[in-house]
């Protein structure tokens, strides 16, 4: 009996130990299962969140791309439709303003050119008048110079005639010989000389030489004084 009881107690104890081991294993397995389940759920949640973020980012990129393409299309349409008319309008306006400025500038330049042409014509007329006056003055000076030269020649001729008359009278008085003709020759380089020409006979050489010398000195002194008085 005692052995049976001991074996029974020993078997009960083994059964209790086996149950404890089974309970511990089941508890460990349940904890591990719960942990794996939580990890699996967290992984799925994380993947879902990442997918949501990707979708949000993709939607943001798509919206930006759509807006960009729409703005580009709008700008191209404006340039193709409204931009051409605006550009034409601005070009026409700028062209009109430029034409107005060109007209005003051309009018100013034409007025300046007209004024300068008037001044040029006036100066040319004054120049022609001054040239004509200068020619007239030169002609007057030439005429006055010629008149002075003629007067000087007339005066010298009168002096020569007086000298001829005086010389002829002195020769007739000294020699009591008639002299029909007497000429006075003037050279450019020497003093004026007197030459007596007789129709009948020759005058003695000594008397003619003395008379010619006196007459030449007299004429040269008188003409020198006359020219000096004229130019002074």
Short mmCIF file of N, CA and C in Angstrom, two decimals, residues 123-133:
data_model
loop_
_atom_site.label_atom_id
_atom_site.label_comp_id
_atom_site.label_asym_id
_atom_site.label_seq_id
_atom_site.Cartn_x
_atom_site.Cartn_y
_atom_site.Cartn_z
N UNK A 123 25.57 136.21 -96.16
CA UNK A 123 27.03 136.34 -96.13
C UNK A 123 27.62 136.30 -97.54
N UNK A 124 27.05 135.48 -98.42
CA UNK A 124 27.52 135.45 -99.80
C UNK A 124 27.27 136.78 -100.50
N UNK A 125 26.09 137.38 -100.26
CA UNK A 125 25.81 138.69 -100.84
C UNK A 125 26.79 139.73 -100.31
N UNK A 126 27.02 139.69 -98.98
CA UNK A 126 27.98 140.63 -98.41
C UNK A 126 29.37 140.42 -98.99
N UNK A 127 29.73 139.13 -99.18
CA UNK A 127 31.04 138.84 -99.75
C UNK A 127 31.14 139.36 -101.18
N UNK A 128 30.08 139.13 -101.97
CA UNK A 128 30.09 139.65 -103.35
C UNK A 128 30.16 141.18 -103.37
N UNK A 129 29.40 141.81 -102.47
CA UNK A 129 29.44 143.28 -102.41
C UNK A 129 30.83 143.77 -102.02
N UNK A 130 31.42 143.09 -101.03
CA UNK A 130 32.77 143.50 -100.61
C UNK A 130 33.78 143.29 -101.74
N UNK A 131 33.61 142.16 -102.48
CA UNK A 131 34.52 141.92 -103.61
C UNK A 131 34.34 142.99 -104.69
N UNK A 132 33.07 143.34 -104.97
CA UNK A 132 32.81 144.38 -105.96
C UNK A 132 33.38 145.72 -105.51
N UNK A 133 33.17 146.02 -104.20
CA UNK A 133 33.74 147.27 -103.68
C UNK A 133 35.25 147.26 -103.78
#
